[in-house]
PDB file of C-alpha atoms in Angstrom:
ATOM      1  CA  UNK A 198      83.734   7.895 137.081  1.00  0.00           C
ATOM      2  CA  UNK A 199      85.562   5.385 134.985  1.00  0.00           C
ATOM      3  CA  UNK A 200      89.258   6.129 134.472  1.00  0.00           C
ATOM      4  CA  UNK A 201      92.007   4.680 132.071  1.00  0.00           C
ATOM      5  CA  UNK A 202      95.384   5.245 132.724  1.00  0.00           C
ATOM      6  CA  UNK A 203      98.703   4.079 130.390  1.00  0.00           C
ATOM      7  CA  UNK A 204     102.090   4.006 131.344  1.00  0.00           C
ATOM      8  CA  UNK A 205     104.489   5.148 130.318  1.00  0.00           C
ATOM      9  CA  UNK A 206     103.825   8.079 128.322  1.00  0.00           C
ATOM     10  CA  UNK A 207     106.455   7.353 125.815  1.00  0.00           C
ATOM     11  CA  UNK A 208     108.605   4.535 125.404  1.00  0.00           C
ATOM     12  CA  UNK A 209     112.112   3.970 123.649  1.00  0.00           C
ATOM     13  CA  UNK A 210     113.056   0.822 122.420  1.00  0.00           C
ATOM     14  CA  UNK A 211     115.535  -1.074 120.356  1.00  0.00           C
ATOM     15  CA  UNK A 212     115.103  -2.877 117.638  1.00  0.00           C
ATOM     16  CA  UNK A 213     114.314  -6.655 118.802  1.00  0.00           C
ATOM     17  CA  UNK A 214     114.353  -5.320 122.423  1.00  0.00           C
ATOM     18  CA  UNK A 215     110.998  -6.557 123.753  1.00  0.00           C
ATOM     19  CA  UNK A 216     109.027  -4.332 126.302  1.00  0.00           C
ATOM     20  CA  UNK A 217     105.188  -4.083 127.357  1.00  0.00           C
ATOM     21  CA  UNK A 218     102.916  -1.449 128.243  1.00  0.00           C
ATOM     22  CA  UNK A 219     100.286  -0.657 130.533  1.00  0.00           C
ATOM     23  CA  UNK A 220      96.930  -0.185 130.688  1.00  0.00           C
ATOM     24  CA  UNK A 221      95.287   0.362 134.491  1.00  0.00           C
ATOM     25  CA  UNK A 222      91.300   0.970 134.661  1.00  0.00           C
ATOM     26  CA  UNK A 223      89.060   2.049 137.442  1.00  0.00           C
ATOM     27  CA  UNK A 224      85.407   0.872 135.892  1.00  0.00           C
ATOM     28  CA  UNK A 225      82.681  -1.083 137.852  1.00  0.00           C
ATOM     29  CA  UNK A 226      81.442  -3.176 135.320  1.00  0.00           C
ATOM     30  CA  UNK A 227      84.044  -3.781 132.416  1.00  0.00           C
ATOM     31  CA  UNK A 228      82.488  -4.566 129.281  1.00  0.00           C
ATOM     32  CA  UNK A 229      84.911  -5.113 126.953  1.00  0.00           C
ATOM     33  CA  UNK A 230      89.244  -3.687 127.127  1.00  0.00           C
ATOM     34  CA  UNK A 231      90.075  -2.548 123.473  1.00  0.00           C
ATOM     35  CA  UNK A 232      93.553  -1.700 121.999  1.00  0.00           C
ATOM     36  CA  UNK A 233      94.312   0.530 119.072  1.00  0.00           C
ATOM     37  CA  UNK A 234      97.514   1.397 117.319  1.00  0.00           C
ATOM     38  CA  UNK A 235      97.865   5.251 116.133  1.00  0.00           C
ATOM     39  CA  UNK A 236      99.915   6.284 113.551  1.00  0.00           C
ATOM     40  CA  UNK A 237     100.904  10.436 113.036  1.00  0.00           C
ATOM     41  CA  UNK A 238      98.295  12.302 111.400  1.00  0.00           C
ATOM     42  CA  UNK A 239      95.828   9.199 111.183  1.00  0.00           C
ATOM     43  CA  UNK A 240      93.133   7.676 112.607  1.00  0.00           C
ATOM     44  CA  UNK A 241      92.961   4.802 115.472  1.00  0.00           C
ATOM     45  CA  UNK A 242      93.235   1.233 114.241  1.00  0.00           C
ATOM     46  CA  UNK A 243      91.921  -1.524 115.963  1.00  0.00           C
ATOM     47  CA  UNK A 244      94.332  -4.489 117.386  1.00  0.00           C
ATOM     48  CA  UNK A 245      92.141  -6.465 120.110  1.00  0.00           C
ATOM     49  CA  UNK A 246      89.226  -6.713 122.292  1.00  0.00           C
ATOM     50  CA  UNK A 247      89.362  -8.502 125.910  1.00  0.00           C
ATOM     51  CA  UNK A 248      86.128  -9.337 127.641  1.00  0.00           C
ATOM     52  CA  UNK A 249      87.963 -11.429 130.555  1.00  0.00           C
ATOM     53  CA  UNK A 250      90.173 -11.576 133.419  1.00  0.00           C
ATOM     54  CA  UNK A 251      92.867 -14.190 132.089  1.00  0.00           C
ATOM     55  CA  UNK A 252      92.297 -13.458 128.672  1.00  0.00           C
ATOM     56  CA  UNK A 253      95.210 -13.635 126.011  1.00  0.00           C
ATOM     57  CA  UNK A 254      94.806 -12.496 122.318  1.00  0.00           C
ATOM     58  CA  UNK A 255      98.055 -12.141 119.926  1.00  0.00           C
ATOM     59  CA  UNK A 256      99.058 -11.165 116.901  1.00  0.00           C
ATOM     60  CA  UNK A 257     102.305 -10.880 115.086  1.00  0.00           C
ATOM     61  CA  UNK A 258     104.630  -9.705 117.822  1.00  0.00           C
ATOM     62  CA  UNK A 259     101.984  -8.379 119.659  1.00  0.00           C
ATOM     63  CA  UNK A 260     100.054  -9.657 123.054  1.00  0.00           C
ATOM     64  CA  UNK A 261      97.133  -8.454 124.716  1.00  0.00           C
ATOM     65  CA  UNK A 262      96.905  -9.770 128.218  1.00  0.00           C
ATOM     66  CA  UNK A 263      94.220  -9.079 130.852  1.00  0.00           C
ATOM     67  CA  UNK A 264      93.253  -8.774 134.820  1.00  0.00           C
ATOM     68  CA  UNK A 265      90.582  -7.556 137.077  1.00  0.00           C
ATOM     69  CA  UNK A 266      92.784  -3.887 136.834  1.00  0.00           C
ATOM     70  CA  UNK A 267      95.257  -4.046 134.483  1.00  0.00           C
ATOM     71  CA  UNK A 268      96.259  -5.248 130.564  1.00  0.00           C
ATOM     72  CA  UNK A 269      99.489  -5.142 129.221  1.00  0.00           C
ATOM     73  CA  UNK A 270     100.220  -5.084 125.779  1.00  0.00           C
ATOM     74  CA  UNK A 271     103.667  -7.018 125.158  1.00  0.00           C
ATOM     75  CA  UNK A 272     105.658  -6.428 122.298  1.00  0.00           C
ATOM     76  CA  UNK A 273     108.371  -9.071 121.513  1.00  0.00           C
ATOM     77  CA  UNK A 274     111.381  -8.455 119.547  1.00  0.00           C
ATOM     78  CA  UNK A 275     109.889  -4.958 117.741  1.00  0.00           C
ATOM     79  CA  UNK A 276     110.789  -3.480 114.374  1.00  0.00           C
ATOM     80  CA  UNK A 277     110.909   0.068 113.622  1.00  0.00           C
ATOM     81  CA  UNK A 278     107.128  -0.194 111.884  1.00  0.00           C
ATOM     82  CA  UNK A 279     106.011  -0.665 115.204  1.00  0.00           C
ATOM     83  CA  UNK A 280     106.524   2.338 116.096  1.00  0.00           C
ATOM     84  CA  UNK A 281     102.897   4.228 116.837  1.00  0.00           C
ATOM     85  CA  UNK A 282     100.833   5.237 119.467  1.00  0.00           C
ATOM     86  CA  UNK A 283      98.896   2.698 121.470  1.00  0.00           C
ATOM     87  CA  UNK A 284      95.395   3.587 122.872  1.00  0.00           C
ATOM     88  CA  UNK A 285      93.522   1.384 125.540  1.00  0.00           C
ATOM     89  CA  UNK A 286      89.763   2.331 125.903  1.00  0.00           C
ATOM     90  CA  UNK A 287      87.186   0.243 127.853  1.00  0.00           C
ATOM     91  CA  UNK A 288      83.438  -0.071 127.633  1.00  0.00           C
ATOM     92  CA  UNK A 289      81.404  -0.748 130.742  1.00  0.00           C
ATOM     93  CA  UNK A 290      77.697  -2.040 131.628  1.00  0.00           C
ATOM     94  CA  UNK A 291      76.477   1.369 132.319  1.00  0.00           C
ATOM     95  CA  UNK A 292      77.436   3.169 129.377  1.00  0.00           C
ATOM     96  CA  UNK A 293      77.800   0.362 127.338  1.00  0.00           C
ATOM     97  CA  UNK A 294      77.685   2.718 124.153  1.00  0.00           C
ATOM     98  CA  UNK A 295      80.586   5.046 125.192  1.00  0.00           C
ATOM     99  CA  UNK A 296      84.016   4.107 125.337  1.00  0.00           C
ATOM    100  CA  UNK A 297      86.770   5.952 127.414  1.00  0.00           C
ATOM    101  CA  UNK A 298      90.556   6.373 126.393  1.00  0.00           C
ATOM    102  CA  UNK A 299      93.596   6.910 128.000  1.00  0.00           C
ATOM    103  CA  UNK A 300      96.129   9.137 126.743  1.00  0.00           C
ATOM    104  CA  UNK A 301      97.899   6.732 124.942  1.00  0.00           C
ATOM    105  CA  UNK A 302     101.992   5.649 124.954  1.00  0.00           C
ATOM    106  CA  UNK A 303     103.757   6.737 121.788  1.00  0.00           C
ATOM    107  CA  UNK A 304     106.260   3.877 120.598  1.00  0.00           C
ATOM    108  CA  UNK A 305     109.900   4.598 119.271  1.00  0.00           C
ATOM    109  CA  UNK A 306     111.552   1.504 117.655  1.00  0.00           C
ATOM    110  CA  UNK A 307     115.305   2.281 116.831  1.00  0.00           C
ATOM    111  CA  UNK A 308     116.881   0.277 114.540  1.00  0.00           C
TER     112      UNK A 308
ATOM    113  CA  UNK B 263      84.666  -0.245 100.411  1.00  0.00           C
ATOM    114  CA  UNK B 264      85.971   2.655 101.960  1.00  0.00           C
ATOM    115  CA  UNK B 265      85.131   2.358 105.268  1.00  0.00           C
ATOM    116  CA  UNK B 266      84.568   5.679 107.407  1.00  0.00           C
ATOM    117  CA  UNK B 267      85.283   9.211 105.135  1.00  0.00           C
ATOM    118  CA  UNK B 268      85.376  12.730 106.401  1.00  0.00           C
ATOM    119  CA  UNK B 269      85.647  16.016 105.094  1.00  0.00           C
ATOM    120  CA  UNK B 270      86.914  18.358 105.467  1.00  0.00           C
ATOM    121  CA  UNK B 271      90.574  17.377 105.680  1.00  0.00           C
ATOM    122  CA  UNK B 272      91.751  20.536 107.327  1.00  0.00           C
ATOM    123  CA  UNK B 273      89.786  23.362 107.862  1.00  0.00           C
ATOM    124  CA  UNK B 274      91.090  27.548 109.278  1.00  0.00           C
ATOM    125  CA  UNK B 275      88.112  29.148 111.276  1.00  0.00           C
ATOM    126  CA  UNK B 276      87.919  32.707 112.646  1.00  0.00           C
ATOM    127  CA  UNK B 277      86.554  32.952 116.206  1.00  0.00           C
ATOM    128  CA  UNK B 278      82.690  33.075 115.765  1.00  0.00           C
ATOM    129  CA  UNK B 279      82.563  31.647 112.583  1.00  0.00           C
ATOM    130  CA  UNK B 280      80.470  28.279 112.279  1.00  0.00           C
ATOM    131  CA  UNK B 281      80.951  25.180 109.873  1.00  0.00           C
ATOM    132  CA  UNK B 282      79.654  21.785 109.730  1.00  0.00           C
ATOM    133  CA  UNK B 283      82.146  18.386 110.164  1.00  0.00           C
ATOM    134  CA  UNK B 284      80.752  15.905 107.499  1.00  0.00           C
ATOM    135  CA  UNK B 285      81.263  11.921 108.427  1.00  0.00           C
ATOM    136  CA  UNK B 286      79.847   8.781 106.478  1.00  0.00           C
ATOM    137  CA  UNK B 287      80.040   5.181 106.660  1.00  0.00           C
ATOM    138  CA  UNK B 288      79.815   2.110 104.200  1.00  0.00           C
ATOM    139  CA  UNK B 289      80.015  -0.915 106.387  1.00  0.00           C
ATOM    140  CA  UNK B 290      76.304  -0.685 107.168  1.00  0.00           C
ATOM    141  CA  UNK B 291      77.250   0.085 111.271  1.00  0.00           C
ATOM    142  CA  UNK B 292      74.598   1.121 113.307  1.00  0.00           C
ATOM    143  CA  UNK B 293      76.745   3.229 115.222  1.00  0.00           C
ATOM    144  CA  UNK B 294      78.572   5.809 115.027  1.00  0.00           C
ATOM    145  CA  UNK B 295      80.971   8.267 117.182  1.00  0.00           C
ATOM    146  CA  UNK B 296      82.594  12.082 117.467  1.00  0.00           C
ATOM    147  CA  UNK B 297      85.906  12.620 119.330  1.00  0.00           C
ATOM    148  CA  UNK B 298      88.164  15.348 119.488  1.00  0.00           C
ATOM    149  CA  UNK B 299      92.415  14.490 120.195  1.00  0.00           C
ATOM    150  CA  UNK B 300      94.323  16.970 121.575  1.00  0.00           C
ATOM    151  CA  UNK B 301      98.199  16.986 121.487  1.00  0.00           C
ATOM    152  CA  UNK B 302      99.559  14.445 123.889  1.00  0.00           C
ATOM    153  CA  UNK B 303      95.838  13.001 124.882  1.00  0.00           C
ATOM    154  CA  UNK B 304      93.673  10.305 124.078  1.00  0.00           C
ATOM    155  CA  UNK B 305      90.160  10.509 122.174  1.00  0.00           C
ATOM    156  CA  UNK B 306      87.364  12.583 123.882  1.00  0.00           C
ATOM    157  CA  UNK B 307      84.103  11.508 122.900  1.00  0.00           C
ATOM    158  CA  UNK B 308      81.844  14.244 122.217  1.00  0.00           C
ATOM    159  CA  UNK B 309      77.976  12.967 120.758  1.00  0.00           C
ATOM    160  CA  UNK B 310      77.683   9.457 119.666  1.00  0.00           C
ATOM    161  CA  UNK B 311      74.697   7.909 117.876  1.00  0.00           C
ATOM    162  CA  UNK B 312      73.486   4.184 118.957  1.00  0.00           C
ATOM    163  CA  UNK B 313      71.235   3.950 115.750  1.00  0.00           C
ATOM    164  CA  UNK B 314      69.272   5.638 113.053  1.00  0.00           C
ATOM    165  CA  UNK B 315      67.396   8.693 115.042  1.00  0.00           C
ATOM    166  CA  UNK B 316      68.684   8.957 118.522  1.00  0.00           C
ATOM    167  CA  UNK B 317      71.831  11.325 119.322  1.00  0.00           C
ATOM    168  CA  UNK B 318      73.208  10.978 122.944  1.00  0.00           C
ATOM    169  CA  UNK B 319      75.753  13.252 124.345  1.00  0.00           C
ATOM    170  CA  UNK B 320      79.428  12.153 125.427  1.00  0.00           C
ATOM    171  CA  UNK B 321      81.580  13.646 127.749  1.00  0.00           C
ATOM    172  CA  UNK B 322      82.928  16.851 126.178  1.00  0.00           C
ATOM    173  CA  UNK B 323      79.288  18.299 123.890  1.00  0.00           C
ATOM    174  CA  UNK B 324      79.352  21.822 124.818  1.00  0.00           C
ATOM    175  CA  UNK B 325      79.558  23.653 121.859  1.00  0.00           C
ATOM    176  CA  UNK B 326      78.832  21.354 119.190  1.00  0.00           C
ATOM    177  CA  UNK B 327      75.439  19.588 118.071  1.00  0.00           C
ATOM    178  CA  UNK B 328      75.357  16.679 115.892  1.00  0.00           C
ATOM    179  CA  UNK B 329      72.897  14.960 113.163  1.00  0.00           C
ATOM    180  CA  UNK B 330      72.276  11.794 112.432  1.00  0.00           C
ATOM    181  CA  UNK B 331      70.841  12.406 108.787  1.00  0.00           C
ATOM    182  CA  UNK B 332      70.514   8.297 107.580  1.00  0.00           C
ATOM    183  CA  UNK B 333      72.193   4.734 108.499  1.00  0.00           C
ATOM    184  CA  UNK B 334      75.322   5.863 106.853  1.00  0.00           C
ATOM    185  CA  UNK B 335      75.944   9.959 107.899  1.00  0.00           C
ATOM    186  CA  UNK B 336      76.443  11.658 111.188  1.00  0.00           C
ATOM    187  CA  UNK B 337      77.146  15.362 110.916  1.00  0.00           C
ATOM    188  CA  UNK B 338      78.888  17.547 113.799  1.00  0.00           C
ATOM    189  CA  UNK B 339      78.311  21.453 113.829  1.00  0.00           C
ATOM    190  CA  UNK B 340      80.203  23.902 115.268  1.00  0.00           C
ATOM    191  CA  UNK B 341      77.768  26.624 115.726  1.00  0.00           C
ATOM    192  CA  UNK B 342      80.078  29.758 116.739  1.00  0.00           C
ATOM    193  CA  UNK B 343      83.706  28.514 116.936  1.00  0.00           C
ATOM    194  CA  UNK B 344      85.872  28.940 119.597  1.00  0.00           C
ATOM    195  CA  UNK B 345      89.842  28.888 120.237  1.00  0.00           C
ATOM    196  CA  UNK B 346      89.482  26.143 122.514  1.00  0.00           C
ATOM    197  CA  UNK B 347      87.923  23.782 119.805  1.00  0.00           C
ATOM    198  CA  UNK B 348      91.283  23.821 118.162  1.00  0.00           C
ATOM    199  CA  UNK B 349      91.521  20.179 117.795  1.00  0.00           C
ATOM    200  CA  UNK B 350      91.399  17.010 115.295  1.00  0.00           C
ATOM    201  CA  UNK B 351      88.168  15.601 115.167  1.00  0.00           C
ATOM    202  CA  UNK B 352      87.836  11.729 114.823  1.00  0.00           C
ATOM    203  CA  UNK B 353      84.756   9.983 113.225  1.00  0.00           C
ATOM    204  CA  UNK B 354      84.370   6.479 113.903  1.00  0.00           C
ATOM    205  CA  UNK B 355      81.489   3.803 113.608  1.00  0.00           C
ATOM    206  CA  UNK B 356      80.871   0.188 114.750  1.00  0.00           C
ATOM    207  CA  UNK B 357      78.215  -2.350 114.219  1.00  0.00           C
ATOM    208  CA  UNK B 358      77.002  -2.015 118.165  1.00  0.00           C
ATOM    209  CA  UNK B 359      75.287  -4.460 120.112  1.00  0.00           C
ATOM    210  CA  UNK B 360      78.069  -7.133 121.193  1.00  0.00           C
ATOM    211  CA  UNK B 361      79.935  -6.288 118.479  1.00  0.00           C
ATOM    212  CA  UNK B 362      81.703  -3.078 119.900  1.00  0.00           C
ATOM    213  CA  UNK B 363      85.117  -2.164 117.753  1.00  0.00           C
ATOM    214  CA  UNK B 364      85.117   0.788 116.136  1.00  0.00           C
ATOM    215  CA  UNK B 365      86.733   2.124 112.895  1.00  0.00           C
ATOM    216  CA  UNK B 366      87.671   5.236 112.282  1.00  0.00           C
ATOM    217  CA  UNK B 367      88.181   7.789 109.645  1.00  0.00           C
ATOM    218  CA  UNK B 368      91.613   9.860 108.629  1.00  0.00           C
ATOM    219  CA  UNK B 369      90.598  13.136 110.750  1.00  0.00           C
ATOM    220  CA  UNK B 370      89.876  16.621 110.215  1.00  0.00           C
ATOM    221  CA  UNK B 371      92.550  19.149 111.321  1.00  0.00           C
ATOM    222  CA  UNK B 372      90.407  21.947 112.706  1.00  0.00           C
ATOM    223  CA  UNK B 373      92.618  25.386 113.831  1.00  0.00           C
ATOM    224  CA  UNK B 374      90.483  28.346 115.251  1.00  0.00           C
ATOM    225  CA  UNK B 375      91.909  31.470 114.692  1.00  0.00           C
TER     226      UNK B 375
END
């Protein structure tokens, strides 16, 4: 059964204090590692897709980094807009048209 | 272009009752997704379609059916309502094949009563 686990649950930062999170999979087969940013009372948005082990994809202040079990998502210097939650989900070879979530880690930006 | 709509917004059941989750698309995707969020959890996929006329079931279907009525709709039903489906439903779509991110729609807030 493939499994997606983030850590941590929720995460406190201060403005311009830079942090990452984690995303740790159990999958034979990994398709594809996707990352989307939640805000309250809306729907997922999508940020990145990772195929690879050793793959990097940014934007703005955010990076997307992955390895054979893990991806982080590192946030550098955050503002208070960043705050959201931050969904992984992966897609694998043998159910290439499902994806499967983790829980998620909700972001708090202080300024 | 405005990407993936649902209605209702919100929606109060009483136990039993049934009612149908409309969902459409104008990005001409292929594919397209249910998932119920619960509080504190990630999305739960519950029937995705890969294309025009096939349904599939994800991992949490009992209780609901779906319909994929054209390219651009995919309907979920709620037959006979239930506290447990207390949730917000998510409809999303994507173009499938290699290209696999999805976009979703705004929600509806379902509370059963």
């Amino acid at each position: 059964e493939d499994q997606v686990t983030q850590s941590p649950e929720a995460l406190r930062l201060q403005e311009g204090e830079s942090s990452s999170l984690n995303c740790s999979y159990t999958v034979s087969g990994l398709r594809g590692l996707f990352w989307y940013r939640q805000d309250p009372g809306k729907g997922p948005e999508f940020l990145f897709t990772l195929y690879s082990a050793g793959e990097e994809k940014e934007k703005e202040r955010l990076k997307a980094t992955l390895t054979k079990k893990e991806s982080f998502l590192h946030i550098t210097a955050p503002k208070p807009e960043d705050s959201a939650t931050y969904l992984c989900a992966v897609r694998t070879n043998h159910n290439a048209g499902k994806s499967t979530f983790g829980d998620g880690t909700t972001l708090t930006v202080k300024p | 272009n405005a990407g993936v709509t649902q209605t209702p917004k919100f929606q109060v059941l009483k136990t039993g009752q049934s009612m149908t989750l409309q969902c459409a698309q104008d990005m001409n995707h292929n594919s397209m997704y249910w998932y119920r969020q619960d509080p504190g959890m990630g999305l739960r996929l519950i029937y995705y379609s890969a294309s025009e006329g096939t349904t599939d079931k994800g991992e949490v279907p009992n209780g609901y059916n779906v319909s994929r009525l054209n390219k651009r709709e995919f309907s979920l039903r709620l037959e006979s309502a239930a506290p447990s489906q207390t949730s917000v439903y998510f409809c999303a779509s994507s173009y499938g094949g290699k290209e696999e991110t999805q976009y979703f729609g705004p929600g509806t807030r379902l509370l059963v009563l």
